[in-house]
Amino acid sequence: MPLTWASRTAFGKRGLACALALFLTVAVQDPGEGGAADAQSGLAQVPGGNGAWLSPAPALVADDPLALADPQSTAVIVFLPGSSTEGRADNCRPLEPRVGTTPKILRDLAGQSIAGRTLAVFGFCSDTKLGSFRKDRYVGTPKVIGRRDDLRALVRAFRAAGLPAEHLFLAGHSAGGWAALLLQRDDPAGINAVVAFAPAFTGPRDRRTASWSRVRQEMVDHLGEAERLQALVMAVVDDPYNRPQDLAFLEAVPGVQLLSLESDNLAGQTCQGGDPHQLVYRDCFAETQGVRITSYLEQRLVKAERAIRQAR
């Protein structure tokens, strides 16, 4: 059976049964994991999942968690964390300071003023917790596609609530970053830009099956065919998932800035220890890369504002 990730069409009774079996298996093994995000206090139900504003939270209108009181003076960054494997429910806790949550570099941005806009950071937990892709048979829909679609629903809700597209940024780590890039590829007018930290979704390179390699190449081709992607992509040397050279195809896409980072030499600061793929969650990353992120956001806001003025 051919894979149908691009169109998200139904994948047949067998695929549906597999997905149901995966869900039931995870529910029996760990009944609390799939609903971990729901159990957190302070999370609001939103289209595509749930989430929370990081402190300081922006002023909102009435009880709508996405309706900003002053969308013209606010720039929003939506953060989507990485994923577990297809058959393991994602654990998303945006209000906790650890892996699987919102990294310090983004938490530090909340409340800052850039290009005349106050930054607000929204930690997003996708409704999609499990994937149905079968690595041994090349059937089903990868989890990252469900997360892309959940992210699309959230973006549309922000836009419907009055937030201008030029004020909306997507940021993501690992599969969250990959989902954000896919969404911008398919719906480029809905947001300003993407900041992707170590984007990946098919597991470590040395354990990648032929089926995962095949679907990865399909998505690489899909992204590579984009006319333009406004994205800052931060890749890490020795990342077991995607090294800078594994993401080099993005450099050929207009609008993409691909940065190669070394965990043992970040702006002259040693950042050793731990998995290179999780570098974004270390304090040294926030300390050395914060200026780079804010500079990129400022450039994108200024450029968008200039384009609006010229179009008038």
PDB file of C-alpha atoms in Angstrom:
ATOM      1  CA  MET A   1       0.000   0.000   0.000  1.00  0.00           C
ATOM      2  CA  PRO A   2       1.483   3.370  -0.939  1.00  0.00           C
ATOM      3  CA  LEU A   3       2.146   5.996   1.669  1.00  0.00           C
ATOM      4  CA  THR A   4      -0.284   8.909   1.562  1.00  0.00           C
ATOM      5  CA  TRP A   5       1.368  11.449   3.877  1.00  0.00           C
ATOM      6  CA  ALA A   6       1.308  14.316   1.375  1.00  0.00           C
ATOM      7  CA  SER A   7      -2.452  14.322   0.881  1.00  0.00           C
ATOM      8  CA  ARG A   8      -3.354  12.771   4.240  1.00  0.00           C
ATOM      9  CA  THR A   9      -5.860  10.459   2.572  1.00  0.00           C
ATOM     10  CA  ALA A  10      -7.238   7.407   4.352  1.00  0.00           C
ATOM     11  CA  PHE A  11      -4.781   4.540   4.600  1.00  0.00           C
ATOM     12  CA  GLY A  12      -7.240   1.677   4.638  1.00  0.00           C
ATOM     13  CA  LYS A  13      -8.773  -0.651   7.165  1.00  0.00           C
ATOM     14  CA  ARG A  14      -5.482  -2.379   7.926  1.00  0.00           C
ATOM     15  CA  GLY A  15      -3.749   0.929   8.672  1.00  0.00           C
ATOM     16  CA  LEU A  16      -6.657   2.052  10.834  1.00  0.00           C
ATOM     17  CA  ALA A  17      -6.535  -1.174  12.776  1.00  0.00           C
ATOM     18  CA  CYS A  18      -2.800  -0.716  13.334  1.00  0.00           C
ATOM     19  CA  ALA A  19      -3.317   2.791  14.620  1.00  0.00           C
ATOM     20  CA  LEU A  20      -6.059   1.608  16.973  1.00  0.00           C
ATOM     21  CA  ALA A  21      -3.858  -1.195  18.220  1.00  0.00           C
ATOM     22  CA  LEU A  22      -1.016   1.219  18.884  1.00  0.00           C
ATOM     23  CA  PHE A  23      -3.327   3.518  20.805  1.00  0.00           C
ATOM     24  CA  LEU A  24      -4.723   0.712  22.937  1.00  0.00           C
ATOM     25  CA  THR A  25      -1.239  -0.656  23.606  1.00  0.00           C
ATOM     26  CA  VAL A  26       0.055   2.661  24.871  1.00  0.00           C
ATOM     27  CA  ALA A  27      -3.101   3.303  26.882  1.00  0.00           C
ATOM     28  CA  VAL A  28      -2.744  -0.056  28.644  1.00  0.00           C
ATOM     29  CA  GLN A  29       1.001   0.293  29.248  1.00  0.00           C
ATOM     30  CA  ASP A  30       0.879   3.852  30.529  1.00  0.00           C
ATOM     31  CA  PRO A  31      -2.616   5.305  30.907  1.00  0.00           C
ATOM     32  CA  GLY A  32      -1.317   8.649  32.108  1.00  0.00           C
ATOM     33  CA  GLU A  33       1.263   9.422  29.428  1.00  0.00           C
ATOM     34  CA  GLY A  34      -1.083  10.256  26.569  1.00  0.00           C
ATOM     35  CA  GLY A  35      -2.998  12.739  28.704  1.00  0.00           C
ATOM     36  CA  ALA A  36      -0.023  14.298  30.422  1.00  0.00           C
ATOM     37  CA  ALA A  37      -0.581  17.698  28.827  1.00  0.00           C
ATOM     38  CA  ASP A  38      -4.250  17.742  29.788  1.00  0.00           C
ATOM     39  CA  ALA A  39      -3.307  17.112  33.396  1.00  0.00           C
ATOM     40  CA  GLN A  40      -1.224  20.254  33.636  1.00  0.00           C
ATOM     41  CA  SER A  41      -2.809  23.265  35.201  1.00  0.00           C
ATOM     42  CA  GLY A  42      -2.869  26.386  33.107  1.00  0.00           C
ATOM     43  CA  LEU A  43      -3.323  24.684  29.727  1.00  0.00           C
ATOM     44  CA  ALA A  44      -6.169  25.797  27.497  1.00  0.00           C
ATOM     45  CA  GLN A  45      -7.918  23.807  24.796  1.00  0.00           C
ATOM     46  CA  VAL A  46      -7.236  25.332  21.373  1.00  0.00           C
ATOM     47  CA  PRO A  47      -7.756  24.150  17.801  1.00  0.00           C
ATOM     48  CA  GLY A  48      -5.317  21.322  17.125  1.00  0.00           C
ATOM     49  CA  GLY A  49      -4.480  20.608  20.754  1.00  0.00           C
ATOM     50  CA  ASN A  50      -3.868  22.596  23.913  1.00  0.00           C
ATOM     51  CA  GLY A  51      -1.254  24.928  25.266  1.00  0.00           C
ATOM     52  CA  ALA A  52      -0.347  27.866  27.429  1.00  0.00           C
ATOM     53  CA  TRP A  53       1.146  31.330  27.288  1.00  0.00           C
ATOM     54  CA  LEU A  54       4.508  31.579  28.982  1.00  0.00           C
ATOM     55  CA  SER A  55       4.959  34.294  31.566  1.00  0.00           C
ATOM     56  CA  PRO A  56       4.456  37.155  31.121  1.00  0.00           C
ATOM     57  CA  ALA A  57       1.292  36.230  29.260  1.00  0.00           C
ATOM     58  CA  PRO A  58      -0.285  38.778  26.913  1.00  0.00           C
ATOM     59  CA  ALA A  59      -3.621  40.428  27.650  1.00  0.00           C
ATOM     60  CA  LEU A  60      -6.498  38.523  26.090  1.00  0.00           C
ATOM     61  CA  VAL A  61     -10.060  39.309  25.057  1.00  0.00           C
ATOM     62  CA  ALA A  62     -12.764  37.608  27.133  1.00  0.00           C
ATOM     63  CA  ASP A  63     -12.271  33.852  27.515  1.00  0.00           C
ATOM     64  CA  ASP A  64     -10.664  33.178  24.129  1.00  0.00           C
ATOM     65  CA  PRO A  65      -7.108  31.914  24.818  1.00  0.00           C
ATOM     66  CA  LEU A  66      -5.931  33.048  21.371  1.00  0.00           C
ATOM     67  CA  ALA A  67      -7.642  36.453  21.083  1.00  0.00           C
ATOM     68  CA  LEU A  68      -5.009  39.052  21.885  1.00  0.00           C
ATOM     69  CA  ALA A  69      -6.197  42.366  23.272  1.00  0.00           C
ATOM     70  CA  ASP A  70      -3.666  44.194  21.077  1.00  0.00           C
ATOM     71  CA  PRO A  71      -2.641  41.970  18.147  1.00  0.00           C
ATOM     72  CA  GLN A  72      -1.152  44.902  16.219  1.00  0.00           C
ATOM     73  CA  SER A  73       1.438  45.491  18.942  1.00  0.00           C
ATOM     74  CA  THR A  74       2.172  41.826  19.671  1.00  0.00           C
ATOM     75  CA  ALA A  75       4.337  39.236  17.918  1.00  0.00           C
ATOM     76  CA  VAL A  76       3.586  35.606  18.777  1.00  0.00           C
ATOM     77  CA  ILE A  77       6.009  32.684  18.783  1.00  0.00           C
ATOM     78  CA  VAL A  78       4.352  29.256  18.865  1.00  0.00           C
ATOM     79  CA  PHE A  79       6.687  26.509  20.074  1.00  0.00           C
ATOM     80  CA  LEU A  80       6.201  22.827  19.236  1.00  0.00           C
ATOM     81  CA  PRO A  81       8.502  20.316  21.008  1.00  0.00           C
ATOM     82  CA  GLY A  82       9.857  17.081  19.576  1.00  0.00           C
ATOM     83  CA  SER A  83       8.150  13.692  19.366  1.00  0.00           C
ATOM     84  CA  SER A  84       8.554  10.213  20.736  1.00  0.00           C
ATOM     85  CA  THR A  85       8.425   7.203  18.409  1.00  0.00           C
ATOM     86  CA  GLU A  86       5.291   6.432  16.384  1.00  0.00           C
ATOM     87  CA  GLY A  87       3.804   4.032  18.911  1.00  0.00           C
ATOM     88  CA  ARG A  88       4.683   6.030  22.016  1.00  0.00           C
ATOM     89  CA  ALA A  89       2.500   8.907  23.133  1.00  0.00           C
ATOM     90  CA  ASP A  90       4.226  12.287  23.172  1.00  0.00           C
ATOM     91  CA  ASN A  91       4.793  13.882  26.534  1.00  0.00           C
ATOM     92  CA  CYS A  92       4.248  17.624  26.177  1.00  0.00           C
ATOM     93  CA  ARG A  93       4.576  19.932  29.189  1.00  0.00           C
ATOM     94  CA  PRO A  94       5.111  23.494  27.955  1.00  0.00           C
ATOM     95  CA  LEU A  95       5.224  25.057  31.415  1.00  0.00           C
ATOM     96  CA  GLU A  96       8.031  22.883  32.783  1.00  0.00           C
ATOM     97  CA  PRO A  97      11.735  23.765  32.313  1.00  0.00           C
ATOM     98  CA  ARG A  98      13.075  20.511  30.876  1.00  0.00           C
ATOM     99  CA  VAL A  99      13.323  18.470  27.662  1.00  0.00           C
ATOM    100  CA  GLY A 100       9.926  18.018  25.991  1.00  0.00           C
ATOM    101  CA  THR A 101       8.853  21.471  27.089  1.00  0.00           C
ATOM    102  CA  THR A 102       9.592  25.034  26.018  1.00  0.00           C
ATOM    103  CA  PRO A 103      13.365  25.696  26.111  1.00  0.00           C
ATOM    104  CA  LYS A 104      14.885  28.538  28.085  1.00  0.00           C
ATOM    105  CA  ILE A 105      15.911  30.448  24.976  1.00  0.00           C
ATOM    106  CA  LEU A 106      12.239  30.915  24.109  1.00  0.00           C
ATOM    107  CA  ARG A 107      11.031  31.399  27.665  1.00  0.00           C
ATOM    108  CA  ASP A 108      13.507  34.256  27.931  1.00  0.00           C
ATOM    109  CA  LEU A 109      11.941  35.940  24.883  1.00  0.00           C
ATOM    110  CA  ALA A 110       8.481  36.273  26.442  1.00  0.00           C
ATOM    111  CA  GLY A 111       7.757  39.910  27.197  1.00  0.00           C
ATOM    112  CA  GLN A 112      10.706  41.320  25.273  1.00  0.00           C
ATOM    113  CA  SER A 113      10.145  44.242  22.903  1.00  0.00           C
ATOM    114  CA  ILE A 114      11.434  43.786  19.349  1.00  0.00           C
ATOM    115  CA  ALA A 115      10.824  46.112  16.409  1.00  0.00           C
ATOM    116  CA  GLY A 116       8.042  47.857  18.302  1.00  0.00           C
ATOM    117  CA  ARG A 117       6.259  44.592  19.122  1.00  0.00           C
ATOM    118  CA  THR A 118       5.984  42.772  22.443  1.00  0.00           C
ATOM    119  CA  LEU A 119       6.867  39.096  22.108  1.00  0.00           C
ATOM    120  CA  ALA A 120       4.436  36.522  23.456  1.00  0.00           C
ATOM    121  CA  VAL A 121       5.383  32.816  23.539  1.00  0.00           C
ATOM    122  CA  PHE A 122       2.750  30.071  23.294  1.00  0.00           C
ATOM    123  CA  GLY A 123       3.762  26.510  24.179  1.00  0.00           C
ATOM    124  CA  PHE A 124       1.678  24.190  21.993  1.00  0.00           C
ATOM    125  CA  CYS A 125       0.813  20.533  22.583  1.00  0.00           C
ATOM    126  CA  SER A 126      -0.525  18.831  19.480  1.00  0.00           C
ATOM    127  CA  ASP A 127      -3.598  16.606  19.604  1.00  0.00           C
ATOM    128  CA  THR A 128      -1.650  14.016  17.618  1.00  0.00           C
ATOM    129  CA  LYS A 129       0.125  11.822  20.160  1.00  0.00           C
ATOM    130  CA  LEU A 130       0.626   8.660  18.096  1.00  0.00           C
ATOM    131  CA  GLY A 131       1.554   7.883  14.504  1.00  0.00           C
ATOM    132  CA  SER A 132       0.404   5.003  12.298  1.00  0.00           C
ATOM    133  CA  PHE A 133       3.433   4.655  10.028  1.00  0.00           C
ATOM    134  CA  ARG A 134       4.740   1.061   9.900  1.00  0.00           C
ATOM    135  CA  LYS A 135       8.486   1.179   9.360  1.00  0.00           C
ATOM    136  CA  ASP A 136       8.572  -2.476   8.296  1.00  0.00           C
ATOM    137  CA  ARG A 137       5.901  -2.163   5.581  1.00  0.00           C
ATOM    138  CA  TYR A 138       5.819   1.480   4.438  1.00  0.00           C
ATOM    139  CA  VAL A 139       2.155   2.030   5.273  1.00  0.00           C
ATOM    140  CA  GLY A 140       0.288   4.549   7.390  1.00  0.00           C
ATOM    141  CA  THR A 141       0.726   8.229   8.156  1.00  0.00           C
ATOM    142  CA  PRO A 142       3.790   9.487  10.064  1.00  0.00           C
ATOM    143  CA  LYS A 143       3.078  11.298  13.317  1.00  0.00           C
ATOM    144  CA  VAL A 144       4.807  14.437  12.046  1.00  0.00           C
ATOM    145  CA  ILE A 145       2.068  14.854   9.422  1.00  0.00           C
ATOM    146  CA  GLY A 146      -0.642  14.818  12.073  1.00  0.00           C
ATOM    147  CA  ARG A 147       1.335  17.368  14.056  1.00  0.00           C
ATOM    148  CA  ARG A 148       1.698  19.545  10.969  1.00  0.00           C
ATOM    149  CA  ASP A 149      -2.075  19.479  10.497  1.00  0.00           C
ATOM    150  CA  ASP A 150      -2.687  20.283  14.173  1.00  0.00           C
ATOM    151  CA  LEU A 151      -0.308  23.212  13.857  1.00  0.00           C
ATOM    152  CA  ARG A 152      -2.201  24.400  10.777  1.00  0.00           C
ATOM    153  CA  ALA A 153      -5.437  24.428  12.782  1.00  0.00           C
ATOM    154  CA  LEU A 154      -3.792  26.552  15.483  1.00  0.00           C
ATOM    155  CA  VAL A 155      -2.331  29.009  12.964  1.00  0.00           C
ATOM    156  CA  ARG A 156      -5.723  29.460  11.321  1.00  0.00           C
ATOM    157  CA  ALA A 157      -7.306  30.068  14.708  1.00  0.00           C
ATOM    158  CA  PHE A 158      -4.736  32.750  15.563  1.00  0.00           C
ATOM    159  CA  ARG A 159      -5.374  34.411  12.219  1.00  0.00           C
ATOM    160  CA  ALA A 160      -9.145  34.229  12.692  1.00  0.00           C
ATOM    161  CA  ALA A 161      -8.703  35.860  16.110  1.00  0.00           C
ATOM    162  CA  GLY A 162      -7.106  38.888  14.455  1.00  0.00           C
ATOM    163  CA  LEU A 163      -3.356  38.215  14.623  1.00  0.00           C
ATOM    164  CA  PRO A 164      -1.652  39.381  11.396  1.00  0.00           C
ATOM    165  CA  ALA A 165       0.376  36.710   9.611  1.00  0.00           C
ATOM    166  CA  GLU A 166       3.473  38.912   9.748  1.00  0.00           C
ATOM    167  CA  HIS A 167       3.259  38.844  13.563  1.00  0.00           C
ATOM    168  CA  LEU A 168       3.149  35.042  13.834  1.00  0.00           C
ATOM    169  CA  PHE A 169       6.264  32.866  14.089  1.00  0.00           C
ATOM    170  CA  LEU A 170       6.602  29.112  14.493  1.00  0.00           C
ATOM    171  CA  ALA A 171       9.457  27.548  16.419  1.00  0.00           C
ATOM    172  CA  GLY A 172      10.065  23.877  16.975  1.00  0.00           C
ATOM    173  CA  HIS A 173      12.596  21.330  18.113  1.00  0.00           C
ATOM    174  CA  SER A 174      13.265  18.054  16.288  1.00  0.00           C
ATOM    175  CA  ALA A 175       9.964  16.761  14.859  1.00  0.00           C
ATOM    176  CA  GLY A 176       8.298  19.978  16.004  1.00  0.00           C
ATOM    177  CA  GLY A 177      10.705  21.942  13.832  1.00  0.00           C
ATOM    178  CA  TRP A 178      10.161  19.584  10.904  1.00  0.00           C
ATOM    179  CA  ALA A 179       6.376  19.931  11.225  1.00  0.00           C
ATOM    180  CA  ALA A 180       6.724  23.729  11.224  1.00  0.00           C
ATOM    181  CA  LEU A 181       8.823  23.625   8.050  1.00  0.00           C
ATOM    182  CA  LEU A 182       6.289  21.362   6.364  1.00  0.00           C
ATOM    183  CA  LEU A 183       3.463  23.709   7.279  1.00  0.00           C
ATOM    184  CA  GLN A 184       5.256  26.731   5.891  1.00  0.00           C
ATOM    185  CA  ARG A 185       6.026  24.771   2.718  1.00  0.00           C
ATOM    186  CA  ASP A 186       2.335  24.026   2.237  1.00  0.00           C
ATOM    187  CA  ASP A 187       0.843  27.275   3.577  1.00  0.00           C
ATOM    188  CA  PRO A 188       3.520  29.998   3.302  1.00  0.00           C
ATOM    189  CA  ALA A 189       1.170  32.981   3.600  1.00  0.00           C
ATOM    190  CA  GLY A 190      -0.105  32.073   7.064  1.00  0.00           C
ATOM    191  CA  ILE A 191       2.978  33.008   9.100  1.00  0.00           C
ATOM    192  CA  ASN A 192       6.048  35.232   9.065  1.00  0.00           C
ATOM    193  CA  ALA A 193       8.839  32.680   9.530  1.00  0.00           C
ATOM    194  CA  VAL A 194      10.035  29.466  11.206  1.00  0.00           C
ATOM    195  CA  VAL A 195      12.853  28.929  13.681  1.00  0.00           C
ATOM    196  CA  ALA A 196      13.752  25.230  13.614  1.00  0.00           C
ATOM    197  CA  PHE A 197      16.096  23.730  16.198  1.00  0.00           C
ATOM    198  CA  ALA A 198      17.687  20.455  15.007  1.00  0.00           C
ATOM    199  CA  PRO A 199      14.710  19.514  12.768  1.00  0.00           C
ATOM    200  CA  ALA A 200      14.293  15.755  12.331  1.00  0.00           C
ATOM    201  CA  PHE A 201      11.601  13.095  12.491  1.00  0.00           C
ATOM    202  CA  THR A 202      12.857   9.657  11.387  1.00  0.00           C
ATOM    203  CA  GLY A 203      14.965   8.699  14.383  1.00  0.00           C
ATOM    204  CA  PRO A 204      18.760   8.348  14.672  1.00  0.00           C
ATOM    205  CA  ARG A 205      20.622   7.917  11.392  1.00  0.00           C
ATOM    206  CA  ASP A 206      22.284   4.666  12.422  1.00  0.00           C
ATOM    207  CA  ARG A 207      18.936   3.031  13.213  1.00  0.00           C
ATOM    208  CA  ARG A 208      16.875   4.433  10.318  1.00  0.00           C
ATOM    209  CA  THR A 209      15.069   1.716   8.379  1.00  0.00           C
ATOM    210  CA  ALA A 210      14.692   1.635   4.605  1.00  0.00           C
ATOM    211  CA  SER A 211      11.048   2.692   4.921  1.00  0.00           C
ATOM    212  CA  TRP A 212      11.892   5.671   7.110  1.00  0.00           C
ATOM    213  CA  SER A 213      14.717   6.629   4.759  1.00  0.00           C
ATOM    214  CA  ARG A 214      12.271   6.509   1.883  1.00  0.00           C
ATOM    215  CA  VAL A 215       9.663   8.726   3.511  1.00  0.00           C
ATOM    216  CA  ARG A 216      12.362  11.118   4.700  1.00  0.00           C
ATOM    217  CA  GLN A 217      13.634  11.493   1.146  1.00  0.00           C
ATOM    218  CA  GLU A 218      10.108  12.198  -0.051  1.00  0.00           C
ATOM    219  CA  MET A 219       9.764  14.991   2.492  1.00  0.00           C
ATOM    220  CA  VAL A 220      13.239  16.310   1.694  1.00  0.00           C
ATOM    221  CA  ASP A 221      12.208  16.526  -1.958  1.00  0.00           C
ATOM    222  CA  HIS A 222       8.944  18.197  -0.974  1.00  0.00           C
ATOM    223  CA  LEU A 223      10.684  20.844   1.107  1.00  0.00           C
ATOM    224  CA  GLY A 224      13.426  21.288  -1.469  1.00  0.00           C
ATOM    225  CA  GLU A 225      10.882  22.124  -4.163  1.00  0.00           C
ATOM    226  CA  ALA A 226       9.534  25.118  -2.229  1.00  0.00           C
ATOM    227  CA  GLU A 227       9.760  28.440  -4.028  1.00  0.00           C
ATOM    228  CA  ARG A 228      10.719  30.065  -0.722  1.00  0.00           C
ATOM    229  CA  LEU A 229      10.881  29.191   2.967  1.00  0.00           C
ATOM    230  CA  GLN A 230      11.404  31.931   5.524  1.00  0.00           C
ATOM    231  CA  ALA A 231      13.302  29.940   8.109  1.00  0.00           C
ATOM    232  CA  LEU A 232      16.244  30.012  10.464  1.00  0.00           C
ATOM    233  CA  VAL A 233      17.433  26.415  10.806  1.00  0.00           C
ATOM    234  CA  MET A 234      19.931  25.601  13.544  1.00  0.00           C
ATOM    235  CA  ALA A 235      21.739  22.283  13.093  1.00  0.00           C
ATOM    236  CA  VAL A 236      24.289  20.728  15.433  1.00  0.00           C
ATOM    237  CA  VAL A 237      27.514  18.969  14.481  1.00  0.00           C
ATOM    238  CA  ASP A 238      27.430  15.309  15.591  1.00  0.00           C
ATOM    239  CA  ASP A 239      23.643  15.367  16.030  1.00  0.00           C
ATOM    240  CA  PRO A 240      22.663  11.681  15.806  1.00  0.00           C
ATOM    241  CA  TYR A 241      19.485  12.595  13.910  1.00  0.00           C
ATOM    242  CA  ASN A 242      20.388  15.269  11.346  1.00  0.00           C
ATOM    243  CA  ARG A 243      23.808  16.899  11.095  1.00  0.00           C
ATOM    244  CA  PRO A 244      24.281  20.167   9.190  1.00  0.00           C
ATOM    245  CA  GLN A 245      25.251  18.228   6.060  1.00  0.00           C
ATOM    246  CA  ASP A 246      22.038  16.209   6.309  1.00  0.00           C
ATOM    247  CA  LEU A 247      20.062  19.456   6.147  1.00  0.00           C
ATOM    248  CA  ALA A 248      22.221  21.090   3.476  1.00  0.00           C
ATOM    249  CA  PHE A 249      19.425  20.651   0.910  1.00  0.00           C
ATOM    250  CA  LEU A 250      17.605  23.510   2.646  1.00  0.00           C
ATOM    251  CA  GLU A 251      20.349  25.963   1.696  1.00  0.00           C
ATOM    252  CA  ALA A 252      19.174  25.782  -1.911  1.00  0.00           C
ATOM    253  CA  VAL A 253      15.720  27.062  -0.925  1.00  0.00           C
ATOM    254  CA  PRO A 254      15.456  30.881  -1.064  1.00  0.00           C
ATOM    255  CA  GLY A 255      14.868  32.428   2.357  1.00  0.00           C
ATOM    256  CA  VAL A 256      16.475  29.663   4.426  1.00  0.00           C
ATOM    257  CA  GLN A 257      19.380  30.418   6.744  1.00  0.00           C
ATOM    258  CA  LEU A 258      21.106  27.210   7.829  1.00  0.00           C
ATOM    259  CA  LEU A 259      23.455  27.544  10.785  1.00  0.00           C
ATOM    260  CA  SER A 260      25.994  24.911  11.826  1.00  0.00           C
ATOM    261  CA  LEU A 261      26.644  24.832  15.573  1.00  0.00           C
ATOM    262  CA  GLU A 262      29.252  22.963  17.611  1.00  0.00           C
ATOM    263  CA  SER A 263      28.176  22.072  21.111  1.00  0.00           C
ATOM    264  CA  ASP A 264      31.739  22.382  22.406  1.00  0.00           C
ATOM    265  CA  ASN A 265      32.212  25.846  20.923  1.00  0.00           C
ATOM    266  CA  LEU A 266      29.144  28.068  21.044  1.00  0.00           C
ATOM    267  CA  ALA A 267      30.366  31.634  20.557  1.00  0.00           C
ATOM    268  CA  GLY A 268      33.583  30.643  22.298  1.00  0.00           C
ATOM    269  CA  GLN A 269      31.762  28.954  25.184  1.00  0.00           C
ATOM    270  CA  THR A 270      32.065  25.243  25.883  1.00  0.00           C
ATOM    271  CA  CYS A 271      28.728  23.471  26.070  1.00  0.00           C
ATOM    272  CA  GLN A 272      29.768  19.886  26.555  1.00  0.00           C
ATOM    273  CA  GLY A 273      27.753  17.022  27.963  1.00  0.00           C
ATOM    274  CA  GLY A 274      24.476  15.489  26.957  1.00  0.00           C
ATOM    275  CA  ASP A 275      22.939  14.647  23.607  1.00  0.00           C
ATOM    276  CA  PRO A 276      23.837  17.142  20.831  1.00  0.00           C
ATOM    277  CA  HIS A 277      20.264  16.779  19.560  1.00  0.00           C
ATOM    278  CA  GLN A 278      18.996  18.346  22.804  1.00  0.00           C
ATOM    279  CA  LEU A 279      21.408  21.284  22.717  1.00  0.00           C
ATOM    280  CA  VAL A 280      18.571  23.818  22.560  1.00  0.00           C
ATOM    281  CA  TYR A 281      17.542  22.852  26.099  1.00  0.00           C
ATOM    282  CA  ARG A 282      20.877  23.737  27.688  1.00  0.00           C
ATOM    283  CA  ASP A 283      21.419  27.056  29.420  1.00  0.00           C
ATOM    284  CA  CYS A 284      24.568  27.666  27.388  1.00  0.00           C
ATOM    285  CA  PHE A 285      22.486  27.630  24.226  1.00  0.00           C
ATOM    286  CA  ALA A 286      20.215  30.354  25.574  1.00  0.00           C
ATOM    287  CA  GLU A 287      23.194  32.362  26.768  1.00  0.00           C
ATOM    288  CA  THR A 288      25.001  32.267  23.427  1.00  0.00           C
ATOM    289  CA  GLN A 289      22.220  32.119  20.828  1.00  0.00           C
ATOM    290  CA  GLY A 290      19.602  34.467  22.277  1.00  0.00           C
ATOM    291  CA  VAL A 291      20.934  37.522  20.442  1.00  0.00           C
ATOM    292  CA  ARG A 292      20.989  35.590  17.181  1.00  0.00           C
ATOM    293  CA  ILE A 293      17.336  34.576  17.556  1.00  0.00           C
ATOM    294  CA  THR A 294      16.116  38.044  18.521  1.00  0.00           C
ATOM    295  CA  SER A 295      18.077  39.568  15.639  1.00  0.00           C
ATOM    296  CA  TYR A 296      16.407  37.198  13.186  1.00  0.00           C
ATOM    297  CA  LEU A 297      12.931  37.924  14.558  1.00  0.00           C
ATOM    298  CA  GLU A 298      13.585  41.657  14.401  1.00  0.00           C
ATOM    299  CA  GLN A 299      14.784  41.461  10.807  1.00  0.00           C
ATOM    300  CA  ARG A 300      11.701  39.518   9.793  1.00  0.00           C
ATOM    301  CA  LEU A 301       9.313  41.919  11.563  1.00  0.00           C
ATOM    302  CA  VAL A 302      10.971  44.980  10.027  1.00  0.00           C
ATOM    303  CA  LYS A 303      10.969  43.453   6.553  1.00  0.00           C
ATOM    304  CA  ALA A 304       7.300  42.485   6.811  1.00  0.00           C
ATOM    305  CA  GLU A 305       6.334  45.963   7.998  1.00  0.00           C
ATOM    306  CA  ARG A 306       8.273  47.530   5.143  1.00  0.00           C
ATOM    307  CA  ALA A 307       6.507  45.287   2.616  1.00  0.00           C
ATOM    308  CA  ILE A 308       3.113  46.291   4.022  1.00  0.00           C
ATOM    309  CA  ARG A 309       3.932  49.985   3.747  1.00  0.00           C
ATOM    310  CA  GLN A 310       5.139  49.605   0.175  1.00  0.00           C
ATOM    311  CA  ALA A 311       1.959  47.757  -0.794  1.00  0.00           C
ATOM    312  CA  ARG A 312      -0.259  50.602   0.394  1.00  0.00           C
TER     313      ARG A 312
END
